[in-house]
Amino acid sequence: MRITKLWALFCFVICGGLPSLAQPRTVPDSLFMTPAQNNRWLVALQKQGVADQWAQIRSRYFLVSPQVSSPTSPAGNVPILVVEGIVVEVTDAGDPIRDVLASQLTPAKVKAITVLEREPAGLYVNKISTGWIIISVADKQLRKALRRTDKRAH
């Protein structure tokens, strides 16, 4: 019984929740995936609950070190991450928004996660569309911190 409680505590502290037994989690060693891998990842992400979605997003965007693209893994294979209307520069280690999200966002503070495999109609982005991940934050203090940080960055 004691080991189970310790395991649950470890999962909440490290992973942000209990591990899902229904779907195995894979932690990528890079932000970049091939287009086919990226599409499979997005489809799998859409089918999960908010806590599992956040765990997958966190493992891909925040637990690996930010990297620039290489010839074998172009930057076009990273879905655009938007949190509260702010585009997060996930390949920049010095992005203050990225740091705030990595340290403060938890599944309890997420209101909703919307995953789009293609860019929305009527929106033009000068980038091959590899998906969009749109996160709405429920925590008022975190929303304010994101807005303050975004204003300082510009």
Coordinates of N, CA and C in Angstrom, one line a residue:
M1 N 0.8 -1.2 0.0 CA 0.0 0.0 0.0 C 0.9 1.3 0.0
R2 N 1.9 1.2 0.7 CA 2.8 2.4 0.8 C 3.5 2.7 -0.5
I3 N 3.9 1.6 -1.2 CA 4.6 1.8 -2.5 C 3.6 2.4 -3.5
T4 N 2.3 2.0 -3.5 CA 1.3 2.6 -4.4 C 1.1 4.1 -4.1
K5 N 1.1 4.5 -2.8 CA 0.9 5.9 -2.5 C 2.1 6.7 -3.0
L6 N 3.3 6.1 -2.8 CA 4.5 6.8 -3.2 C 4.6 6.9 -4.7
W7 N 4.1 5.9 -5.4 CA 4.1 5.9 -6.9 C 3.1 7.0 -7.4
A8 N 1.9 7.1 -6.8 CA 0.9 8.1 -7.1 C 1.5 9.5 -6.9
L9 N 2.1 9.7 -5.8 CA 2.7 11.0 -5.5 C 3.8 11.3 -6.5
F10 N 4.6 10.4 -6.8 CA 5.7 10.6 -7.8 C 5.1 11.0 -9.1
C11 N 4.0 10.3 -9.6 CA 3.4 10.6 -10.8 C 2.8 12.0 -10.8
F12 N 2.2 12.4 -9.7 CA 1.6 13.7 -9.7 C 2.6 14.8 -9.7
V13 N 3.7 14.6 -9.0 CA 4.8 15.6 -9.0 C 5.5 15.7 -10.3
I14 N 6.0 14.6 -10.8 CA 6.8 14.5 -12.0 C 6.0 14.6 -13.3
C15 N 4.9 13.8 -13.4 CA 4.2 13.7 -14.7 C 2.9 14.6 -14.7
G16 N 2.5 15.2 -13.6 CA 1.3 16.0 -13.6 C 0.0 15.2 -13.5
G17 N 0.1 13.9 -13.1 CA -1.1 13.1 -13.0 C -0.7 11.6 -13.0
L18 N -1.7 10.8 -12.8 CA -1.4 9.3 -12.8 C -1.2 8.9 -14.2
P19 N -0.4 7.9 -14.4 CA -0.2 7.4 -15.8 C -1.5 6.7 -16.3
S20 N -1.8 6.9 -17.6 CA -2.9 6.3 -18.2 C -2.6 4.9 -18.6
L21 N -3.4 3.9 -18.2 CA -3.2 2.5 -18.5 C -3.7 2.2 -19.9
A22 N -4.7 3.1 -20.4 CA -5.3 2.8 -21.7 C -4.3 3.0 -22.9
Q23 N -3.5 4.1 -22.8 CA -2.7 4.4 -23.9 C -1.2 4.6 -23.4
P24 N -0.3 3.9 -24.0 CA 1.1 4.0 -23.6 C 1.6 5.4 -24.0
R25 N 2.4 6.0 -23.2 CA 3.0 7.3 -23.5 C 4.4 7.1 -24.1
T26 N 4.7 7.9 -25.1 CA 6.0 7.9 -25.6 C 6.6 9.3 -25.5
V27 N 7.7 9.4 -24.9 CA 8.4 10.6 -24.8 C 9.4 10.8 -25.9
P28 N 9.1 11.7 -26.8 CA 10.0 11.9 -27.9 C 11.3 12.5 -27.4
D29 N 12.4 12.2 -28.1 CA 13.7 12.8 -27.8 C 13.9 14.1 -28.5
S30 N 12.9 14.5 -29.3 CA 13.1 15.7 -30.1 C 11.7 16.3 -30.4
L31 N 11.6 17.6 -30.6 CA 10.4 18.3 -31.0 C 10.0 17.8 -32.4
F32 N 10.9 17.5 -33.2 CA 10.7 17.2 -34.6 C 10.3 15.8 -34.9
M33 N 9.3 15.6 -35.8 CA 8.9 14.3 -36.2 C 8.8 14.3 -37.7
T34 N 8.7 13.2 -38.3 CA 8.4 13.1 -39.8 C 6.9 13.5 -39.9
P35 N 6.5 14.0 -41.1 CA 5.1 14.3 -41.3 C 4.1 13.2 -40.9
A36 N 4.5 11.9 -41.2 CA 3.6 10.8 -40.9 C 3.5 10.6 -39.3
Q37 N 4.7 10.7 -38.7 CA 4.7 10.5 -37.2 C 3.9 11.7 -36.6
N38 N 4.1 12.9 -37.1 CA 3.4 14.1 -36.5 C 1.9 13.9 -36.6
N39 N 1.4 13.5 -37.8 CA 0.0 13.3 -38.0 C -0.6 12.2 -37.0
R40 N 0.2 11.1 -36.9 CA -0.3 10.0 -35.9 C -0.3 10.6 -34.5
W41 N 0.7 11.4 -34.2 CA 0.7 12.0 -32.8 C -0.5 12.9 -32.6
L42 N -0.8 13.7 -33.6 CA -1.9 14.6 -33.4 C -3.3 13.9 -33.3
V43 N -3.4 12.8 -34.1 CA -4.7 12.1 -34.1 C -4.8 11.4 -32.7
A44 N -3.7 10.8 -32.2 CA -3.7 10.2 -30.9 C -4.0 11.2 -29.8
L45 N -3.5 12.4 -30.0 CA -3.6 13.5 -29.0 C -5.1 13.9 -28.9
Q46 N -5.8 14.0 -30.1 CA -7.2 14.4 -30.1 C -8.1 13.4 -29.3
K47 N -7.7 12.1 -29.2 CA -8.6 11.1 -28.6 C -8.4 11.0 -27.1
Q48 N -7.5 11.8 -26.5 CA -7.2 11.7 -25.1 C -8.0 12.8 -24.3
G49 N -8.0 12.5 -23.0 CA -8.6 13.5 -22.1 C -7.6 14.7 -21.9
V50 N -8.0 15.7 -21.2 CA -7.1 16.9 -21.0 C -5.9 16.6 -20.3
A51 N -5.9 15.8 -19.2 CA -4.7 15.5 -18.5 C -3.7 14.7 -19.3
D52 N -4.2 13.7 -20.1 CA -3.3 13.0 -20.9 C -2.7 13.8 -22.1
Q53 N -3.6 14.7 -22.6 CA -3.2 15.6 -23.7 C -2.0 16.5 -23.2
W54 N -2.2 17.1 -22.0 CA -1.2 18.0 -21.4 C 0.1 17.2 -21.2
A55 N 0.0 16.0 -20.7 CA 1.2 15.2 -20.5 C 2.0 14.9 -21.8
Q56 N 1.2 14.6 -22.8 CA 1.9 14.4 -24.1 C 2.5 15.7 -24.7
I57 N 1.8 16.8 -24.6 CA 2.3 18.1 -25.0 C 3.5 18.5 -24.2
R58 N 3.4 18.3 -22.9 CA 4.5 18.7 -22.1 C 5.8 17.8 -22.4
S59 N 5.6 16.6 -22.7 CA 6.7 15.7 -22.9 C 7.4 16.1 -24.3
R60 N 6.6 16.5 -25.2 CA 7.1 16.9 -26.6 C 7.7 18.3 -26.6
Y61 N 7.1 19.2 -26.0 CA 7.5 20.6 -26.1 C 8.4 21.1 -24.9
F62 N 8.2 20.6 -23.7 CA 8.8 21.2 -22.6 C 9.9 20.3 -21.9
L63 N 9.8 19.0 -22.0 CA 10.7 18.1 -21.3 C 12.0 17.8 -22.2
V64 N 12.0 18.1 -23.4 CA 13.2 18.0 -24.3 C 13.8 19.4 -24.4
S65 N 15.1 19.4 -24.6 CA 15.7 20.7 -24.8 C 15.3 21.3 -26.1
P66 N 15.0 22.7 -26.1 CA 14.7 23.3 -27.4 C 15.8 23.1 -28.4
Q67 N 15.4 22.9 -29.7 CA 16.3 22.7 -30.7 C 15.9 23.5 -32.0
V68 N 16.9 23.8 -32.8 CA 16.6 24.3 -34.1 C 16.5 23.2 -35.1
S69 N 15.9 23.4 -36.2 CA 15.7 22.3 -37.1 C 17.0 21.9 -37.8
S70 N 17.0 20.7 -38.2 CA 18.2 20.2 -39.0 C 17.7 19.8 -40.3
P71 N 18.6 19.5 -41.3 CA 18.2 19.1 -42.6 C 17.4 17.8 -42.6
T72 N 17.6 16.9 -41.6 CA 16.9 15.7 -41.5 C 15.6 15.8 -40.8
S73 N 15.4 16.9 -40.1 CA 14.1 17.1 -39.3 C 13.7 18.6 -39.4
P74 N 13.0 18.9 -40.5 CA 12.7 20.4 -40.7 C 11.8 20.9 -39.6
A75 N 11.8 22.2 -39.4 CA 11.0 22.8 -38.4 C 9.5 22.7 -38.7
G76 N 9.2 22.4 -40.0 CA 7.9 22.3 -40.4 C 7.1 21.2 -39.8
N77 N 7.8 20.3 -39.1 CA 7.1 19.1 -38.5 C 6.8 19.3 -37.1
V78 N 6.7 20.5 -36.6 CA 6.3 20.8 -35.2 C 5.0 21.6 -35.3
P79 N 3.9 21.1 -34.7 CA 2.7 21.8 -34.6 C 2.8 23.1 -33.9
I80 N 2.0 24.1 -34.4 CA 2.1 25.4 -33.7 C 1.3 25.4 -32.4
L81 N 2.0 25.9 -31.4 CA 1.4 25.8 -30.0 C 0.9 27.2 -29.7
V82 N -0.4 27.4 -29.4 CA -1.0 28.7 -29.0 C -1.6 28.5 -27.6
V83 N -1.2 29.4 -26.7 CA -1.8 29.3 -25.4 C -2.4 30.7 -25.1
E84 N -3.7 30.8 -24.8 CA -4.4 32.0 -24.5 C -4.1 33.1 -25.6
G85 N -4.1 32.7 -26.9 CA -3.9 33.6 -28.0 C -2.4 34.0 -28.2
I86 N -1.5 33.4 -27.5 CA -0.1 33.7 -27.6 C 0.6 32.5 -28.3
V87 N 1.3 32.8 -29.4 CA 2.0 31.7 -30.0 C 3.3 31.5 -29.2
V88 N 3.6 30.2 -28.8 CA 4.7 29.9 -28.0 C 5.9 29.5 -29.0
E89 N 7.0 30.1 -28.8 CA 8.2 29.8 -29.6 C 8.9 28.6 -28.9
V90 N 8.5 27.4 -29.4 CA 9.0 26.2 -28.7 C 10.4 25.9 -29.0
T91 N 11.0 26.5 -30.0 CA 12.4 26.1 -30.4 C 13.4 27.1 -29.7
D92 N 12.9 28.1 -29.0 CA 13.7 29.1 -28.4 C 13.8 28.8 -26.9
A93 N 15.0 28.4 -26.4 CA 15.1 28.2 -24.9 C 15.0 29.4 -24.1
G94 N 15.2 30.6 -24.7 CA 15.1 31.8 -23.9 C 13.7 32.5 -24.0
D95 N 12.7 31.8 -24.6 CA 11.4 32.4 -24.6 C 10.7 32.4 -23.3
P96 N 10.4 33.6 -22.7 CA 9.9 33.6 -21.4 C 8.5 33.0 -21.2
I97 N 7.7 33.0 -22.3 CA 6.4 32.4 -22.2 C 6.6 30.8 -22.1
R98 N 7.5 30.3 -22.8 CA 7.8 28.9 -22.7 C 8.2 28.5 -21.3
D99 N 9.0 29.3 -20.6 CA 9.4 29.1 -19.3 C 8.3 29.1 -18.3
V100 N 7.4 30.1 -18.4 CA 6.2 30.2 -17.6 C 5.3 29.0 -17.7
L101 N 5.1 28.6 -18.9 CA 4.2 27.4 -19.2 C 4.9 26.1 -18.6
A102 N 6.2 25.9 -18.8 CA 6.8 24.7 -18.3 C 6.8 24.6 -16.8
S103 N 6.9 25.8 -16.2 CA 6.9 25.7 -14.7 C 5.6 25.8 -14.0
Q104 N 4.6 26.4 -14.6 CA 3.3 26.7 -13.9 C 2.1 26.0 -14.4
L105 N 2.1 25.6 -15.7 CA 0.9 25.0 -16.2 C 0.8 23.5 -15.8
T106 N -0.4 23.2 -15.3 CA -0.7 21.8 -14.9 C -2.1 21.4 -15.5
P107 N -2.4 20.1 -15.5 CA -3.7 19.8 -16.0 C -4.9 20.5 -15.2
A108 N -4.7 20.7 -14.0 CA -5.8 21.4 -13.2 C -6.0 22.9 -13.7
K109 N -5.0 23.5 -14.3 CA -5.1 24.8 -14.7 C -5.5 24.9 -16.2
V110 N -5.7 23.8 -16.9 CA -6.1 23.8 -18.3 C -7.6 23.7 -18.4
K111 N -8.2 24.7 -19.1 CA -9.7 24.6 -19.3 C -10.0 23.7 -20.5
A112 N -9.3 23.9 -21.6 CA -9.5 23.0 -22.8 C -8.3 23.0 -23.7
I113 N -8.1 21.9 -24.4 CA -7.1 21.8 -25.4 C -7.8 21.4 -26.7
T114 N -7.5 22.2 -27.7 CA -8.1 21.9 -29.0 C -7.0 21.5 -30.0
V115 N -7.1 20.4 -30.7 CA -6.1 19.9 -31.6 C -6.6 20.0 -33.0
L116 N -6.0 20.7 -33.9 CA -6.4 20.9 -35.3 C -5.3 20.3 -36.1
E117 N -5.7 19.3 -37.0 CA -4.7 18.7 -37.9 C -4.3 19.6 -39.0
R118 N -5.2 20.5 -39.4 CA -4.9 21.5 -40.5 C -5.1 22.9 -40.0
E119 N -4.6 23.9 -40.7 CA -4.8 25.3 -40.3 C -6.3 25.6 -40.5
P120 N -6.8 26.5 -39.7 CA -8.2 26.9 -39.8 C -8.5 27.6 -41.2
A121 N -9.7 27.4 -41.7 CA -10.0 28.0 -43.0 C -9.9 29.6 -42.8
G122 N -9.4 30.2 -43.9 CA -9.3 31.6 -43.9 C -8.0 32.2 -43.2
L123 N -7.2 31.3 -42.6 CA -6.0 31.7 -41.9 C -4.8 31.3 -42.8
Y124 N -4.0 32.3 -43.1 CA -2.8 32.0 -43.8 C -1.5 32.1 -42.9
V125 N -0.7 31.1 -42.9 CA 0.5 31.1 -42.2 C 1.6 30.8 -43.1
N126 N 2.7 31.5 -43.1 CA 3.8 31.3 -44.0 C 4.6 30.1 -43.5
K127 N 4.0 28.9 -43.5 CA 4.6 27.7 -43.0 C 3.7 26.5 -43.4
I128 N 4.3 25.4 -43.7 CA 3.5 24.2 -44.0 C 2.7 23.9 -42.8
S129 N 1.4 23.7 -42.9 CA 0.6 23.4 -41.8 C 0.9 22.0 -41.3
T130 N 1.3 21.9 -40.1 CA 1.6 20.6 -39.4 C 0.7 20.4 -38.2
G131 N -0.3 21.2 -38.1 CA -1.2 21.1 -37.0 C -1.1 22.3 -36.0
W132 N -2.2 22.4 -35.3 CA -2.2 23.5 -34.3 C -2.7 22.8 -33.0
I133 N -2.1 23.3 -31.9 CA -2.6 22.9 -30.5 C -2.9 24.2 -29.8
I134 N -4.2 24.4 -29.5 CA -4.7 25.6 -28.8 C -5.1 25.2 -27.4
I135 N -4.5 25.9 -26.5 CA -4.7 25.7 -25.1 C -5.4 26.9 -24.4
S136 N -6.5 26.6 -23.7 CA -7.2 27.7 -23.0 C -6.9 27.4 -21.5
V137 N -6.5 28.4 -20.8 CA -6.1 28.3 -19.4 C -7.3 28.7 -18.5
A138 N -7.6 27.9 -17.5 CA -8.6 28.2 -16.5 C -8.2 29.1 -15.4
D139 N -6.9 29.0 -15.0 CA -6.4 29.7 -13.9 C -6.2 31.2 -14.2
K140 N -6.9 32.1 -13.5 CA -6.8 33.5 -13.7 C -5.4 34.1 -13.5
Q141 N -4.8 33.7 -12.5 CA -3.4 34.2 -12.2 C -2.4 33.8 -13.2
L142 N -2.5 32.6 -13.8 CA -1.6 32.1 -14.8 C -1.9 32.9 -16.1
R143 N -3.2 33.2 -16.4 CA -3.5 34.0 -17.6 C -2.9 35.4 -17.5
K144 N -3.0 36.0 -16.3 CA -2.4 37.3 -16.1 C -0.8 37.2 -16.2
A145 N -0.2 36.2 -15.7 CA 1.2 36.1 -15.8 C 1.7 35.9 -17.2
L146 N 0.9 35.2 -18.0 CA 1.2 35.0 -19.4 C 1.1 36.3 -20.2
R147 N 0.1 37.1 -19.9 CA -0.1 38.4 -20.6 C 1.0 39.3 -20.2
R148 N 1.4 39.4 -18.9 CA 2.5 40.2 -18.5 C 3.8 39.8 -19.1
T149 N 4.1 38.5 -19.2 CA 5.3 38.0 -19.8 C 5.3 38.3 -21.3
D150 N 4.2 38.2 -21.9 CA 4.1 38.4 -23.4 C 4.4 39.9 -23.7
K151 N 3.9 40.8 -22.8 CA 4.1 42.3 -23.0 C 5.6 42.6 -22.8
R152 N 6.2 42.0 -21.9 CA 7.7 42.2 -21.6 C 8.5 41.7 -22.8
A153 N 8.1 40.6 -23.4 CA 8.9 40.0 -24.5 C 8.9 40.9 -25.8
H154 N 7.9 41.8 -25.9 CA 7.8 42.6 -27.2 C 8.3 44.0 -27.0

